[in-house]
PDB file of C-alpha atoms in Angstrom:
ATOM      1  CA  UNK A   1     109.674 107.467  95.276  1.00 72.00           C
ATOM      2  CA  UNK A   2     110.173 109.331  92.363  1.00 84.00           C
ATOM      3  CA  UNK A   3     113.364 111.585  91.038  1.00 85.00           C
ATOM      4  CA  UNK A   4     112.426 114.806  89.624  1.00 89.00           C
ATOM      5  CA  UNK A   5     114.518 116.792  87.132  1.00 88.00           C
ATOM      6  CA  UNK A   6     113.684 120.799  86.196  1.00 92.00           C
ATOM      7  CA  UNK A   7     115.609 122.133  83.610  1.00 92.00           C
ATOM      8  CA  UNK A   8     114.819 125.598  82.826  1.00 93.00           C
ATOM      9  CA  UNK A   9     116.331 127.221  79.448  1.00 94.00           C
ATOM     10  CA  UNK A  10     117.387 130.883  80.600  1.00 93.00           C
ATOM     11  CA  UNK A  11     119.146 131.090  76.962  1.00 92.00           C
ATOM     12  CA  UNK A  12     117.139 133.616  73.985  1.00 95.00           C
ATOM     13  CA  UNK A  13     116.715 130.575  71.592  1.00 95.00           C
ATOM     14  CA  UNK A  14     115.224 127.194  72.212  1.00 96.00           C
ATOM     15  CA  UNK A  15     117.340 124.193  73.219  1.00 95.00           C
ATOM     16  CA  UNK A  16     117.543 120.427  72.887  1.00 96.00           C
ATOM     17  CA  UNK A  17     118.180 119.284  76.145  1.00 95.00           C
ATOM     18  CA  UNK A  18     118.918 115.424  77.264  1.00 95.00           C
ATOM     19  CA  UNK A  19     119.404 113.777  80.301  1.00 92.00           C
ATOM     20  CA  UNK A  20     120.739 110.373  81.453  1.00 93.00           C
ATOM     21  CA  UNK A  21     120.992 108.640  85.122  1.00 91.00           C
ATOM     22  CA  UNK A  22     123.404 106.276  86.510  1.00 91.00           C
ATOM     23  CA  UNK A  23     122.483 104.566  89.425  1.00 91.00           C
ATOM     24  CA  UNK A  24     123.230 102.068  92.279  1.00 90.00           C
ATOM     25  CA  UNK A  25     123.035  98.263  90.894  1.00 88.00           C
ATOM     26  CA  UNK A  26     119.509  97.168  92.931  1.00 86.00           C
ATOM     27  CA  UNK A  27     117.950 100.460  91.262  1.00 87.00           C
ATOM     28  CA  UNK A  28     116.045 100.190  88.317  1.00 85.00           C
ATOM     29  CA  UNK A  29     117.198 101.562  85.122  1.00 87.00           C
ATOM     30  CA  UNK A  30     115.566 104.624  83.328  1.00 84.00           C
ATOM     31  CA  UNK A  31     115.771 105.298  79.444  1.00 88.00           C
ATOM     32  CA  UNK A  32     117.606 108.872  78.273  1.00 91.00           C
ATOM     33  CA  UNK A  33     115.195 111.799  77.560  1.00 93.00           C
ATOM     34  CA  UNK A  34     115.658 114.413  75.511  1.00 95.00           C
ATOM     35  CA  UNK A  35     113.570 117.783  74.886  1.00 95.00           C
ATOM     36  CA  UNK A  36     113.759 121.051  73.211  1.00 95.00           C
ATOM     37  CA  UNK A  37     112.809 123.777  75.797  1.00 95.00           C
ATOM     38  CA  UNK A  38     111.541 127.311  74.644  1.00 96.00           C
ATOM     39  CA  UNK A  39     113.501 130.513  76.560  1.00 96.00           C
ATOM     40  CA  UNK A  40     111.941 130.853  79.666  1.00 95.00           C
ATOM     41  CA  UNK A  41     110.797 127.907  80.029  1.00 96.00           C
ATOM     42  CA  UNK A  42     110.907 124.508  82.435  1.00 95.00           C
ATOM     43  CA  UNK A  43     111.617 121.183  81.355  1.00 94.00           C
ATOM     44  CA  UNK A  44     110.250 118.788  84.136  1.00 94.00           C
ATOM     45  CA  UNK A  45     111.140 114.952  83.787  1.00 90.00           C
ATOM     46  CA  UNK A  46     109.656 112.764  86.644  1.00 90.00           C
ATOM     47  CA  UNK A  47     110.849 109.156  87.091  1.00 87.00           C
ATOM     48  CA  UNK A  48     109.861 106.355  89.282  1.00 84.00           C
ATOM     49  CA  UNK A  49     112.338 104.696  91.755  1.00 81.00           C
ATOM     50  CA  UNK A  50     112.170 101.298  92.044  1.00 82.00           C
ATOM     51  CA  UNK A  51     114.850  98.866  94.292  1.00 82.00           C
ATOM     52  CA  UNK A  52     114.942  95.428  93.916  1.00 79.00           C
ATOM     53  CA  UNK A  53     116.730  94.560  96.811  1.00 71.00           C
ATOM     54  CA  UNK A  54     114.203  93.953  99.500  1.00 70.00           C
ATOM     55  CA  UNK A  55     116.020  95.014 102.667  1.00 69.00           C
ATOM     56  CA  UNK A  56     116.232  98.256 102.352  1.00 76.00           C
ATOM     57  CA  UNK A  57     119.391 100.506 102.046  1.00 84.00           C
ATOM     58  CA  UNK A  58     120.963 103.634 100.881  1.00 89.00           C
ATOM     59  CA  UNK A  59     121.026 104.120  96.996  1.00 89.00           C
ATOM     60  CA  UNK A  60     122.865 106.870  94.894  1.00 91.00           C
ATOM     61  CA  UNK A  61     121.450 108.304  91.027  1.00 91.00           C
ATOM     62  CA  UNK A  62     123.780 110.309  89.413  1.00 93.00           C
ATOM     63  CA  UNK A  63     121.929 112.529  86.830  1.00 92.00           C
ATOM     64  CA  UNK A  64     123.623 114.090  83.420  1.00 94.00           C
ATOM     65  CA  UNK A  65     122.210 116.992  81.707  1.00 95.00           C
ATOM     66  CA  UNK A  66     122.936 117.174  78.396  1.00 95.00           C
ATOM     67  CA  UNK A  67     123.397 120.256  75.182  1.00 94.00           C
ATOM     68  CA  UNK A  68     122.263 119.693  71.708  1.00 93.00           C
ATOM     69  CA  UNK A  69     126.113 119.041  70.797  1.00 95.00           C
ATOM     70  CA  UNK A  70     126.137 115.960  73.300  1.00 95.00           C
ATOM     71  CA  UNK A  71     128.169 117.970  75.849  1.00 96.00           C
ATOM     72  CA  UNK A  72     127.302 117.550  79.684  1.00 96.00           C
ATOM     73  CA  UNK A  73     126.178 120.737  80.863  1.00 94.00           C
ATOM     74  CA  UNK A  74     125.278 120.194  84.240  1.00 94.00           C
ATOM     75  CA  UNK A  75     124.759 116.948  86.720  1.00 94.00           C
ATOM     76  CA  UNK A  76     123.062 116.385  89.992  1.00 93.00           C
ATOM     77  CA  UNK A  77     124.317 113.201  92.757  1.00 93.00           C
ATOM     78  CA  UNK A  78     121.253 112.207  94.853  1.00 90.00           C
ATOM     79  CA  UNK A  79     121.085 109.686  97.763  1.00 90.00           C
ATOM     80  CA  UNK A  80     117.863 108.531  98.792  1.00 87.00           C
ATOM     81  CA  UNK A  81     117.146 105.136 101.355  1.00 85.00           C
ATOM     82  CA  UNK A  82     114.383 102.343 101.355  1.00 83.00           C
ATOM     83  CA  UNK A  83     113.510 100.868 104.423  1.00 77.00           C
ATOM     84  CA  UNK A  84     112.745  96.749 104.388  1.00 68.00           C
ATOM     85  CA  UNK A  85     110.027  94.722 102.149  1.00 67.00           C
ATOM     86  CA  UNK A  86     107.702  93.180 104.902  1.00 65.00           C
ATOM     87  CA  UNK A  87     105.155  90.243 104.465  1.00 60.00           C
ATOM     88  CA  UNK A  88     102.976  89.806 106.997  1.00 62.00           C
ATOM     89  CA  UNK A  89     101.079  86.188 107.338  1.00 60.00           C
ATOM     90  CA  UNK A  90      98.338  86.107 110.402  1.00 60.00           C
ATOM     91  CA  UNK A  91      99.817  85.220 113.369  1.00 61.00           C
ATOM     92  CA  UNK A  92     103.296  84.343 111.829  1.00 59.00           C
ATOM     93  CA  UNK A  93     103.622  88.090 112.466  1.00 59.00           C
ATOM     94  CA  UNK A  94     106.088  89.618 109.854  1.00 60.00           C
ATOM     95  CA  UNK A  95     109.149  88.563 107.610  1.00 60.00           C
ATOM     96  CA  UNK A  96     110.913  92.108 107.438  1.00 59.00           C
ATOM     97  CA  UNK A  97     114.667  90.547 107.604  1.00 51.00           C
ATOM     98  CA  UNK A  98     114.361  88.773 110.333  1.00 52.00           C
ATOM     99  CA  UNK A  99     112.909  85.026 111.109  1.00 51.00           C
ATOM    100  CA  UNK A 100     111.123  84.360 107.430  1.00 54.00           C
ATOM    101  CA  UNK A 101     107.421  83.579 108.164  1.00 50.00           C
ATOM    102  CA  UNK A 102     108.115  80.461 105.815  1.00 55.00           C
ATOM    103  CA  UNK A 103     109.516  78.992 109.130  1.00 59.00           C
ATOM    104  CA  UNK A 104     106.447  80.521 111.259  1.00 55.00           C
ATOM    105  CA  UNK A 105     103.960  78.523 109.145  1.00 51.00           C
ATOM    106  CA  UNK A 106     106.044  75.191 109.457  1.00 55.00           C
ATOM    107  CA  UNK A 107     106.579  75.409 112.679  1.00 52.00           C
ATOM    108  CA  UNK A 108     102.423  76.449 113.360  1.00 50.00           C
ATOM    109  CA  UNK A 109     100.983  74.050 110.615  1.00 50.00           C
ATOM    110  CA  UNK A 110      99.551  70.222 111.832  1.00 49.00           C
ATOM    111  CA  UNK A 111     101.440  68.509 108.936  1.00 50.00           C
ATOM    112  CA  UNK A 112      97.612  65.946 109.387  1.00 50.00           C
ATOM    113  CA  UNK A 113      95.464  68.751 108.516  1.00 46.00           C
ATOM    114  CA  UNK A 114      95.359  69.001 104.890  1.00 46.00           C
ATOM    115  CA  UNK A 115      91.842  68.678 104.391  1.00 45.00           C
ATOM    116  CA  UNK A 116      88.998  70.969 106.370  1.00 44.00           C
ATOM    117  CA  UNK A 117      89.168  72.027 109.635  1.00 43.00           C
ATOM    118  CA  UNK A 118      90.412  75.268 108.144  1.00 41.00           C
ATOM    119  CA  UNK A 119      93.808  74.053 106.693  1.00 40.00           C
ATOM    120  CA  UNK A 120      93.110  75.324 103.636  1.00 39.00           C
ATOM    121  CA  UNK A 121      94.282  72.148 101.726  1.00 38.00           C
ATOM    122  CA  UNK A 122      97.850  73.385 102.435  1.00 41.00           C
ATOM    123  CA  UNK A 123      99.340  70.844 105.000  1.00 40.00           C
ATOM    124  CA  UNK A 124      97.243  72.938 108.190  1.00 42.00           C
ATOM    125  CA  UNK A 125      98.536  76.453 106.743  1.00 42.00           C
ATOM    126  CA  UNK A 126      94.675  78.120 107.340  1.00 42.00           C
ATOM    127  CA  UNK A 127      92.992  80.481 106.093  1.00 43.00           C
ATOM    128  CA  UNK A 128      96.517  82.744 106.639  1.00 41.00           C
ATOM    129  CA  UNK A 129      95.410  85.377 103.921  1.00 43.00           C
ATOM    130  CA  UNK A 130      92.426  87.022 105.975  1.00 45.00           C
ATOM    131  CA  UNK A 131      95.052  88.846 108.148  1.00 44.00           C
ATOM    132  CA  UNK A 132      97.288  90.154 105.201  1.00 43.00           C
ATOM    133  CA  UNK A 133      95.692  93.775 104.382  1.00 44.00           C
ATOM    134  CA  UNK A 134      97.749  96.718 103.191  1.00 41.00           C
ATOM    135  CA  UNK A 135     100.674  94.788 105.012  1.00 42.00           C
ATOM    136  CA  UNK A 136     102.931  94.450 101.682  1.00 42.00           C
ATOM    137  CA  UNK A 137     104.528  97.593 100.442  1.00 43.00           C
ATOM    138  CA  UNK A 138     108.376  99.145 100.263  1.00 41.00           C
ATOM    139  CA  UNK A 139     108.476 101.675 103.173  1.00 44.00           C
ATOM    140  CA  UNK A 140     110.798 104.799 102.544  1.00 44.00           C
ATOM    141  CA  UNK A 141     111.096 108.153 104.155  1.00 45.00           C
ATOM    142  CA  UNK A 142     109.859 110.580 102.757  1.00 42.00           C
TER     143      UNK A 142
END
């Protein structure tokens, strides 16, 4: 996900523009930008969104918009939602906020099968990582 500012200067003279963002706790923080924009034309800042809360939720972003004097101008409130972090292990099937597959592979492993015989030298875990694929990721909509 990424949020997208266009400022456009319909003014005669070019301005210094700056923005800022405030945002949900779990989203990451972006720095302040700031840009002098000819008349007539677009100022376009593009930011990635990242959450670090793995569960997925709705998340608000206020955005500020800024004069060369410092005085807010203009602001923007946008709501966006993430949908859960999932891990997927073989045929633990997946950790999305359910079961954790932590417990899957306990309860599946031989705790005697540590060495060959396909445990993997992890107390019977297997060769677990041939199933993974494109399986990790933060799902949104949108």
């Amino acid at each position: 996900r990424k949020l997208v500012a266009v400022v456009e200067n319909t003014g005669c003279i070019p301005t210094k523009y700056s923005w800022s963002s405030f945002c949900s706790e779990d989203v990451s923080k972006f720095p302040a930008a700031e840009a002098s924009v000819k008349p007539g034309q677009n100022w376009k800042l593009e930011r990635s969104l990242h959450v670090s809360f793995d569960l997925g939720g709705t998340y608000h972003c206020q955005v500020l918009l800024y004069n060369a004097k410092g005085e807010q101008i203009d602001f923007k409130n946008v709501t966006f939602t993430t949908n859960a972090t999932c891990v997927c292990l073989g045929e633990c099937g997946c950790d999305c906020d359910e079961i954790p597959v932590e417990e899957c592979v306990e309860a599946e492993s031989d705790p005697g099968d540590d060495q060959g015989n396909g445990g993997g030298g992890v107390g019977g875990v297997g060769n677990i990582f041939d199933n993974i694929g494109d399986s990790l990721g933060l799902g949104g909509d949108g």
